[in-house]
Short mmCIF file of N, CA and C in Angstrom, two decimals:
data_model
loop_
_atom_site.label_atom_id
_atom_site.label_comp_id
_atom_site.label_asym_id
_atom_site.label_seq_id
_atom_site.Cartn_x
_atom_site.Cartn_y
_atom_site.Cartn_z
N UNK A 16 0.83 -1.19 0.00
CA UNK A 16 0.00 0.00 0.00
C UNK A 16 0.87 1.25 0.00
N UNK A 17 0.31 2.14 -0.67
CA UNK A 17 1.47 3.31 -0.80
C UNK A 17 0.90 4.51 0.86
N UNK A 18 1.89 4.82 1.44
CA UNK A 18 1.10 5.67 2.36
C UNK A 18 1.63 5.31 3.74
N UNK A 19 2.16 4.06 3.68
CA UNK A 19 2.04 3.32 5.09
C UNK A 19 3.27 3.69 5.54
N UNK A 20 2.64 4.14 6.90
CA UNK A 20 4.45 5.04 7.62
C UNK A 20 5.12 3.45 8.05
N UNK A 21 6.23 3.84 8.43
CA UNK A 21 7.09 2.84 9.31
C UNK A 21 6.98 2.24 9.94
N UNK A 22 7.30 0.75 10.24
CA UNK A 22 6.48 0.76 11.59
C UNK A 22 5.13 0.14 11.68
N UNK A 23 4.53 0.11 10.85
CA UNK A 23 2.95 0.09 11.27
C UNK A 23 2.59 -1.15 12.19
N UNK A 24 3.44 -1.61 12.57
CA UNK A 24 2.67 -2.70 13.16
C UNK A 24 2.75 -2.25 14.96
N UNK A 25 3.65 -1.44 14.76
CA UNK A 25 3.98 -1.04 16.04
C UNK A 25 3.05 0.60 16.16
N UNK A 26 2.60 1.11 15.56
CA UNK A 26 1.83 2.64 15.33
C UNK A 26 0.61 2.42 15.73
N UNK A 27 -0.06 2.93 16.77
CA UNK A 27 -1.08 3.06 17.49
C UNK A 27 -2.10 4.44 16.48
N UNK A 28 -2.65 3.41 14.97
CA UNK A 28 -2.98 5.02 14.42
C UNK A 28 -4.61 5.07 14.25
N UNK A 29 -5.14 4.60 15.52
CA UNK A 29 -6.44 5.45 15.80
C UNK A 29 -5.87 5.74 17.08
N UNK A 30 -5.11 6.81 17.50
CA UNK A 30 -4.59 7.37 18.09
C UNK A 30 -4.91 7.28 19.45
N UNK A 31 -5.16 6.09 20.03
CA UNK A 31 -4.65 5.48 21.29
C UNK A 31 -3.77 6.55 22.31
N UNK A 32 -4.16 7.00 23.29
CA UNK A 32 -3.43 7.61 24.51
C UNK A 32 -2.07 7.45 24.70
N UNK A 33 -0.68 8.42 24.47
CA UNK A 33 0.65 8.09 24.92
C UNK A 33 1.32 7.44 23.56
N UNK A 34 0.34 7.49 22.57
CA UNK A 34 0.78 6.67 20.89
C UNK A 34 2.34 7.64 20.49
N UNK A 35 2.77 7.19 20.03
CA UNK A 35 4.40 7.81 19.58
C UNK A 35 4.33 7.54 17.87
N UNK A 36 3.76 8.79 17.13
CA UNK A 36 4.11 8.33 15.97
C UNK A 36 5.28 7.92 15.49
N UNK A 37 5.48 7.18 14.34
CA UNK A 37 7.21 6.85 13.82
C UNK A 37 7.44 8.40 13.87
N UNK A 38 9.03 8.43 13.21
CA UNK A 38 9.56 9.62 13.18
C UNK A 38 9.62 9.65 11.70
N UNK A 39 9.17 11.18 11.12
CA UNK A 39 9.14 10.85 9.99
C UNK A 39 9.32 12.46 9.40
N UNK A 40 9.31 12.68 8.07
CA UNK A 40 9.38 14.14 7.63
C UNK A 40 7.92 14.78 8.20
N UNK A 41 8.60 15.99 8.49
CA UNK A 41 7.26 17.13 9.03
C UNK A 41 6.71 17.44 7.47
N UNK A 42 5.30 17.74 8.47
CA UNK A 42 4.39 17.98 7.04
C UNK A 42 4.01 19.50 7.31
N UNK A 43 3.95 20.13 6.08
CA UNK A 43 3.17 21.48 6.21
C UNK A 43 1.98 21.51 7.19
N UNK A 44 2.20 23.12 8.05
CA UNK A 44 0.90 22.64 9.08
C UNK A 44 1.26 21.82 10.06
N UNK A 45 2.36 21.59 10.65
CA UNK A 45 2.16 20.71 11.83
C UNK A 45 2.29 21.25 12.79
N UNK A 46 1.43 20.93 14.11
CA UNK A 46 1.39 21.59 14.98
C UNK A 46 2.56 22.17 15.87
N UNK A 47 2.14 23.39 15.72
CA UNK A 47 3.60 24.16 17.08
C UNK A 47 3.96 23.34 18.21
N UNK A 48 3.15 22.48 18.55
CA UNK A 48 3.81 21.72 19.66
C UNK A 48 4.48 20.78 20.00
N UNK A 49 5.05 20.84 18.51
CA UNK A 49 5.95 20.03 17.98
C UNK A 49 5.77 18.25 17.69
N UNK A 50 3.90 18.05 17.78
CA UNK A 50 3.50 16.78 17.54
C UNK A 50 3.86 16.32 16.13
N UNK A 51 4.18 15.29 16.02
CA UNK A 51 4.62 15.25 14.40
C UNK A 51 3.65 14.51 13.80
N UNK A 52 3.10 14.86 12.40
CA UNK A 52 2.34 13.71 11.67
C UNK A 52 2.57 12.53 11.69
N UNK A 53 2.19 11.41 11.04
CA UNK A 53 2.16 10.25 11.20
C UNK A 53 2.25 10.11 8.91
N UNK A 54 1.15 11.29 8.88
CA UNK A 54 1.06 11.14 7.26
C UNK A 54 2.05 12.04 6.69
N UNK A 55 2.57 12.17 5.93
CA UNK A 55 2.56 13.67 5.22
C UNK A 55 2.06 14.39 4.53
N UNK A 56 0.92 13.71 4.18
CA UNK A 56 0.44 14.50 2.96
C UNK A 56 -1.07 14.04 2.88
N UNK A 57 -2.00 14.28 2.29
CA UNK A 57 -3.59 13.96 2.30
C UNK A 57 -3.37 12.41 1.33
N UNK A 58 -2.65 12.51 0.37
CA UNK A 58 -2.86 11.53 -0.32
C UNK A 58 -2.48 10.28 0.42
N UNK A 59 -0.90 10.18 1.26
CA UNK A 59 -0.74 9.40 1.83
C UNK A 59 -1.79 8.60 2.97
N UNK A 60 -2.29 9.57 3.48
CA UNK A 60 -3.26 9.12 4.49
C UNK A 60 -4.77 8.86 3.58
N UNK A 61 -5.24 9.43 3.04
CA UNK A 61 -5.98 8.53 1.94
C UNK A 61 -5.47 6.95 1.61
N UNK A 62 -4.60 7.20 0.87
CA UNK A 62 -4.30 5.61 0.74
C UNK A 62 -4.04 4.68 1.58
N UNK A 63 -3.26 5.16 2.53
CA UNK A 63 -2.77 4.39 3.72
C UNK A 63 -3.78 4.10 4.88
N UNK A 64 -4.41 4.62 5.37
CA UNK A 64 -5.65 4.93 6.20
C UNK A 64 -6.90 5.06 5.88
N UNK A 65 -7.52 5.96 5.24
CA UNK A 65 -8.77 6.13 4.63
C UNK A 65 -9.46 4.93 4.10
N UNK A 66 -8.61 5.11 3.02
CA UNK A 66 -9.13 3.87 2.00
C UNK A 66 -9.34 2.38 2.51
N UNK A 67 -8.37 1.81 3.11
CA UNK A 67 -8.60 0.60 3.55
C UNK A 67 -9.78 0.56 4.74
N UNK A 68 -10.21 1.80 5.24
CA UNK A 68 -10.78 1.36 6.52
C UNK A 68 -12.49 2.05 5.78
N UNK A 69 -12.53 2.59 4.41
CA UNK A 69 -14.02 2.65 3.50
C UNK A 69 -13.98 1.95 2.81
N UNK A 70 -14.23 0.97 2.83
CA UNK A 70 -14.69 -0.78 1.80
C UNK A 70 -16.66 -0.35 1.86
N UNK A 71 -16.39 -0.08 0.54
CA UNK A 71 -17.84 0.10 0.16
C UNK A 71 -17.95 -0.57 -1.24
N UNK A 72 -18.99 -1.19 -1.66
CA UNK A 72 -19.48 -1.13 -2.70
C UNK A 72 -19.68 -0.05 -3.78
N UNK A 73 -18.79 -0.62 -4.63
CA UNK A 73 -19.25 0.86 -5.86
C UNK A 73 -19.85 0.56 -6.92
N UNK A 74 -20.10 1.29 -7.65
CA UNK A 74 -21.16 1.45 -8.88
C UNK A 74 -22.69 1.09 -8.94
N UNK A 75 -23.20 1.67 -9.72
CA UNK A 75 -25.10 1.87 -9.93
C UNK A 75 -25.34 2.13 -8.38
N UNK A 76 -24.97 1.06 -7.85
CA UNK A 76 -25.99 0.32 -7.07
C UNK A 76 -25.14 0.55 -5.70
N UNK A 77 -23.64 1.16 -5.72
CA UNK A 77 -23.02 1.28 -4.88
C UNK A 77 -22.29 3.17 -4.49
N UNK A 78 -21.31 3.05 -4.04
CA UNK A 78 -20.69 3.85 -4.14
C UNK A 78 -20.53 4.55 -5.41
N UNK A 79 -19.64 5.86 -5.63
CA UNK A 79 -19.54 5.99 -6.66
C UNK A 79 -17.91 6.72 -6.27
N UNK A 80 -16.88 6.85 -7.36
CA UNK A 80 -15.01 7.06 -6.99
C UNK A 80 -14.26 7.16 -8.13
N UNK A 81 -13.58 8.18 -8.29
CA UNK A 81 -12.79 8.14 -9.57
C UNK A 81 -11.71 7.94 -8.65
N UNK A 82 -10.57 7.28 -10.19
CA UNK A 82 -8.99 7.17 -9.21
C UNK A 82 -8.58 8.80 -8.90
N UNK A 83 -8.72 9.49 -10.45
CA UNK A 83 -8.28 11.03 -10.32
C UNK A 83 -8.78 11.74 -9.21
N UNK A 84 -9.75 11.62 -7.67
CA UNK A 84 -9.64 12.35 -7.26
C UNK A 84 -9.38 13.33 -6.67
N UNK A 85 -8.29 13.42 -7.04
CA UNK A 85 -7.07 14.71 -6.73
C UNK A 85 -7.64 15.80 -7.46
N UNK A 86 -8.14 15.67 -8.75
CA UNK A 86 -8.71 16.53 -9.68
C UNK A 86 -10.10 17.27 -9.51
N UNK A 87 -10.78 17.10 -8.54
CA UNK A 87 -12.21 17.38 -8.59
C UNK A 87 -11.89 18.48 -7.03
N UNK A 88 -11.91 19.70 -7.05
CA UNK A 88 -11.47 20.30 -5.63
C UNK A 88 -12.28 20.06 -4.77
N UNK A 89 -13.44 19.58 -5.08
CA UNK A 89 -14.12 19.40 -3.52
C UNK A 89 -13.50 18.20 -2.93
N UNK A 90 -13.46 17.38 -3.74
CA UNK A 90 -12.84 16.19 -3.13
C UNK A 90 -11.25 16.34 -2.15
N UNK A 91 -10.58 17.01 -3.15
CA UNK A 91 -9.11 17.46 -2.78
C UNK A 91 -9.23 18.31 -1.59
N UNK A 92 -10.10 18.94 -0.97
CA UNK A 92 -10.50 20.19 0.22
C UNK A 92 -11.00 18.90 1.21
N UNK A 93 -11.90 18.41 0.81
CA UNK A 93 -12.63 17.39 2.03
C UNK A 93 -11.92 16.38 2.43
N UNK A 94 -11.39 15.73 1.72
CA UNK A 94 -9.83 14.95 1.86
C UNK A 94 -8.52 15.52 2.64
N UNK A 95 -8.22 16.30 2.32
CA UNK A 95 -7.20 17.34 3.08
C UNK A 95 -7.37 17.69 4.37
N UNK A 96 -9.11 18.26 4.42
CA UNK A 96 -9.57 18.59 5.87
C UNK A 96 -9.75 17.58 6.78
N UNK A 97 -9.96 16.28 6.22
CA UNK A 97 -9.95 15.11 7.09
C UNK A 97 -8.51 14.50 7.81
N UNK A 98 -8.02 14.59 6.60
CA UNK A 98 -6.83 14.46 7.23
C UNK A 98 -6.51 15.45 8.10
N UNK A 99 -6.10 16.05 8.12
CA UNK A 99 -5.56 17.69 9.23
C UNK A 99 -6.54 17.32 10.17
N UNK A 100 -7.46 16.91 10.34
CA UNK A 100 -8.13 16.90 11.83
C UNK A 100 -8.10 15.58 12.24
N UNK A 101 -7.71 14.29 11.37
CA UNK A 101 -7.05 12.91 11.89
C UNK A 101 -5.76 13.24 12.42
N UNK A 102 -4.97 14.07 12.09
CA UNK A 102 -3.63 14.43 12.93
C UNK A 102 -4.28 14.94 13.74
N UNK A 103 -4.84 15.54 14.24
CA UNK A 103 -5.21 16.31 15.28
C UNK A 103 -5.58 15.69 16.58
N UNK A 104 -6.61 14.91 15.78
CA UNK A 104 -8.13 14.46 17.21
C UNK A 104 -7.10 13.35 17.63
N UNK A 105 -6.32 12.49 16.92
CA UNK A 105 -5.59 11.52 17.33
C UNK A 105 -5.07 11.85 18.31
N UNK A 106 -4.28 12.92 18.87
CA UNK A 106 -3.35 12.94 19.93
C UNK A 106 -4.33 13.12 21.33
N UNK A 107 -5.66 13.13 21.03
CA UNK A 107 -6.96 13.26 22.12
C UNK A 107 -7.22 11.73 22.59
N UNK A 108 -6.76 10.66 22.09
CA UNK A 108 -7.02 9.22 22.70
C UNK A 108 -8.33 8.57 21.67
N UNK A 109 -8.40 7.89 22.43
CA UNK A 109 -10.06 6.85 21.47
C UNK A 109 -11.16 7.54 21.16
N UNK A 110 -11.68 8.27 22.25
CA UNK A 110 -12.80 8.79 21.96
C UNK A 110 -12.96 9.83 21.06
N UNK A 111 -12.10 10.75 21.10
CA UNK A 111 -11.93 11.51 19.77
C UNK A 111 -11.52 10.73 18.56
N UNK A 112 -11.01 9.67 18.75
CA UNK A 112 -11.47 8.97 17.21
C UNK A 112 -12.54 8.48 16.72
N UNK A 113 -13.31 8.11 17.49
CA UNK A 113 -15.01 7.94 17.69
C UNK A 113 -15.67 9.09 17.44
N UNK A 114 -15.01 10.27 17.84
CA UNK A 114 -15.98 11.57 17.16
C UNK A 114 -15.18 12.15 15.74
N UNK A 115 -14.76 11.53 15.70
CA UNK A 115 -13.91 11.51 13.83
C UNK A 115 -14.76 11.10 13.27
N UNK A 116 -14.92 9.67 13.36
CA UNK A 116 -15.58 8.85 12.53
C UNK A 116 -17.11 9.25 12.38
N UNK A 117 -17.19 9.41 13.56
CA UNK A 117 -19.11 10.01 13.73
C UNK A 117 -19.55 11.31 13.08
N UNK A 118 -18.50 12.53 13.53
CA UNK A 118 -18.88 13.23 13.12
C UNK A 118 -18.22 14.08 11.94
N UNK A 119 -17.14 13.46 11.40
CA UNK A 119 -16.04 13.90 9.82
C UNK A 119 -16.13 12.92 9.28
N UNK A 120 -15.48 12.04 9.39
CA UNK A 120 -14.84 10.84 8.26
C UNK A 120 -16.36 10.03 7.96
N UNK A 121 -17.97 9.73 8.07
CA UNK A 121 -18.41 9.15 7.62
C UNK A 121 -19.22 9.65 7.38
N UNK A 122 -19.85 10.74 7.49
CA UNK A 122 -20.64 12.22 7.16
C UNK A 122 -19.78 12.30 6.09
N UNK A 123 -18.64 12.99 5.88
CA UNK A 123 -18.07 13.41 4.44
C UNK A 123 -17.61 12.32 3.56
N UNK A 124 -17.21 11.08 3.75
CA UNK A 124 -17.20 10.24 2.95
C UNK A 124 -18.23 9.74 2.15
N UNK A 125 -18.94 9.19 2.97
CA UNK A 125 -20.49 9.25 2.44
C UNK A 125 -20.89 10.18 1.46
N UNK A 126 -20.90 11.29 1.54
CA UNK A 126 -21.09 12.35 0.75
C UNK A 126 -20.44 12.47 -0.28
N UNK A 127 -19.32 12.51 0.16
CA UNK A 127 -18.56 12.43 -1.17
C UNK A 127 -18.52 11.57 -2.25
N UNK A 128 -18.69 10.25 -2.01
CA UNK A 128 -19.04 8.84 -2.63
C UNK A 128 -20.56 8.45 -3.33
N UNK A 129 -21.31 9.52 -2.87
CA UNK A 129 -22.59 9.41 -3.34
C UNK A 129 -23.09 9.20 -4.39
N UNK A 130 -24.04 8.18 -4.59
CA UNK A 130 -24.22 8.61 -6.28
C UNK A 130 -24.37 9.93 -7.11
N UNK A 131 -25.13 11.08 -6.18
CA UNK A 131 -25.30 12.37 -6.69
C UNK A 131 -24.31 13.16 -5.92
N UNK A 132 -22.67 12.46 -5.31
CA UNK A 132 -21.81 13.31 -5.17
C UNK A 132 -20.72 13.92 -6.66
N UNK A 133 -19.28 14.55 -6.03
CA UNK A 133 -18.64 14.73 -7.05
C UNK A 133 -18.08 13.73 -8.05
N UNK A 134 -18.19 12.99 -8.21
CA UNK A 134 -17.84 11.81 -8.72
C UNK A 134 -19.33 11.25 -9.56
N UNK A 135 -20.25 12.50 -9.70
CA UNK A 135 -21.75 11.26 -10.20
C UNK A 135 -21.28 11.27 -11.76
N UNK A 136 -20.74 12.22 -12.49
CA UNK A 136 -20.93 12.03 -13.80
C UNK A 136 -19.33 10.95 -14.24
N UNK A 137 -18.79 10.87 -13.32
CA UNK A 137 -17.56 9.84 -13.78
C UNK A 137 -17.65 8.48 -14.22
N UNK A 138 -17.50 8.34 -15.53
CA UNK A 138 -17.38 6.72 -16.11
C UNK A 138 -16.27 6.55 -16.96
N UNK A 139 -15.29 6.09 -16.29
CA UNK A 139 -13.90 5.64 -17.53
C UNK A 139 -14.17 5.40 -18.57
N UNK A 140 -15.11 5.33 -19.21
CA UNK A 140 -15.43 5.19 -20.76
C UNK A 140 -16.32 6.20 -21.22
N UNK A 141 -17.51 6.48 -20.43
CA UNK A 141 -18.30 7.42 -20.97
C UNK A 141 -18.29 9.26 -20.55
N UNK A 142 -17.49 9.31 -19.30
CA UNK A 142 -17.48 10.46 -18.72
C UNK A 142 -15.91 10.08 -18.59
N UNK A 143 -15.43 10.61 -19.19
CA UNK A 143 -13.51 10.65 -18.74
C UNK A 143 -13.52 12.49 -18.31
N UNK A 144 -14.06 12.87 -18.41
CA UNK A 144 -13.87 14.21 -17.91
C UNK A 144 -14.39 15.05 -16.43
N UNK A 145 -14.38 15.91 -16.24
CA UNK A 145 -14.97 16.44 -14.73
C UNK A 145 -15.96 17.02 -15.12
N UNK A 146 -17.15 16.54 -13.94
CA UNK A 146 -18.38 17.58 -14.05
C UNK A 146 -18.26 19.13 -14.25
N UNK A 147 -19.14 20.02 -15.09
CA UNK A 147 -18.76 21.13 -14.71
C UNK A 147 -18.85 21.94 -13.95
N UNK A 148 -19.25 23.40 -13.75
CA UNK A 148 -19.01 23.95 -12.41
C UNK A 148 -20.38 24.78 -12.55
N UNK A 149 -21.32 24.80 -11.53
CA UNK A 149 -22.73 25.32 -11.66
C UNK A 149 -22.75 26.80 -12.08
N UNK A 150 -23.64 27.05 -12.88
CA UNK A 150 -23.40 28.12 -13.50
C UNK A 150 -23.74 29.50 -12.30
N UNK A 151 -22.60 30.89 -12.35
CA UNK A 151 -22.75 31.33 -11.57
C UNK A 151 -22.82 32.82 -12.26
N UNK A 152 -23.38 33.95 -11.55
CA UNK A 152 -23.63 35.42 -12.03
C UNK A 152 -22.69 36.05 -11.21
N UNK A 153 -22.46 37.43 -10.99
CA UNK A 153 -21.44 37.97 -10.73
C UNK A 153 -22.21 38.93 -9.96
N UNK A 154 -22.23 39.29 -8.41
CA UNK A 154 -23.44 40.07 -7.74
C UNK A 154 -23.56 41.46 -7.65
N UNK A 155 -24.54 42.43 -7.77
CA UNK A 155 -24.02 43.85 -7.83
C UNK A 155 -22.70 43.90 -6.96
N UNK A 156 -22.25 45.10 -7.26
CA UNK A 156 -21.11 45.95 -6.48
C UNK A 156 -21.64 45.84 -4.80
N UNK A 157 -21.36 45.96 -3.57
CA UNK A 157 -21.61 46.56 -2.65
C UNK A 157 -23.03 45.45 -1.88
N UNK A 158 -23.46 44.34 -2.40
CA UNK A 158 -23.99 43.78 -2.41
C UNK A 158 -23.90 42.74 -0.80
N UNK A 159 -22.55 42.24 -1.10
CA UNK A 159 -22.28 41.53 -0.15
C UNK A 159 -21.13 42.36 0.85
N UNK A 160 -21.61 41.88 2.35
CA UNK A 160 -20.48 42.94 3.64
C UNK A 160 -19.24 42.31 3.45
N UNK A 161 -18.19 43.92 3.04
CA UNK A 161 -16.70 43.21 2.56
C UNK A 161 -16.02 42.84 4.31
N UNK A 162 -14.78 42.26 4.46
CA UNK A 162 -14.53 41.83 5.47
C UNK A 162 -13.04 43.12 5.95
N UNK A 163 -13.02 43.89 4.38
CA UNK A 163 -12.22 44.77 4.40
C UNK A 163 -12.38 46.51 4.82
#
């Protein structure tokens, strides 16, 4: 599997109380308190983590998943954000991995995987391309409160 830190047999990575990740390159974003990732990167922990632990059924009747989803930004944002808060909640013990799963990782997976998620118009043969982007207008001037 591509993703898998060092170690794994010894890595406590639903982040178990007193867990010592391997030692590994710092990732952008890691916390000031000098906790170190476990992943480096969204993709790694996608593949390495994510994926093996969402065994779903796909197609019609199942799930729905392109390999490219690196390419579709919602996917690439909701992916990213999961990860960054799996580094996170982990260093909180079990139960914050229990409110991962409950309330991030199967709420947004789900969603994301949906038949009418980002991934609905994808078919390696008939849809090789990305859905497009809902059509949008441009709002008067002064319309919306600037933050500036």
């Amino acid at each position: 599997m591509i993703g898998m830190p060092p170690n794994d047999d010894e890595l406590d990575l639903d982040g178990g109380e007193g867990s010592e990740p391997a030692p590994g390159p710092s990732a952008a974003g890691q916390e000031a308190e000098g906790r170190s990732f476990v992943y480096e990167d969204a993709e790694q922990w996608l593949h390495g983590y994510a994926l093996p632990r969402y065994l779903r059924k796909q197609g019609p009747s199942g799930r729905a998943w392109a390999p490219n989803w690196y390419e579709y930004p919602e996917v690439y944002s909701v992916v990213t954000a999961l990860w960054e808060t799996w580094e996170q909640m982990r260093w909180d013990g079990p139960l914050q991995i229990l409110v991962f799963y409950r309330d991030y990782f199967y709420p947004l997976m789900d969603r994301v995987t949906a038949q009418d998620g980002p991934f609905h118009e994808y078919d390696k043969v008939m849809h090789p391309e990305l859905p497009g982007m809902f059509p949008v207008h441009q709002a008067p001037d002064g319309y919306f409160r600037s933050s500036v």
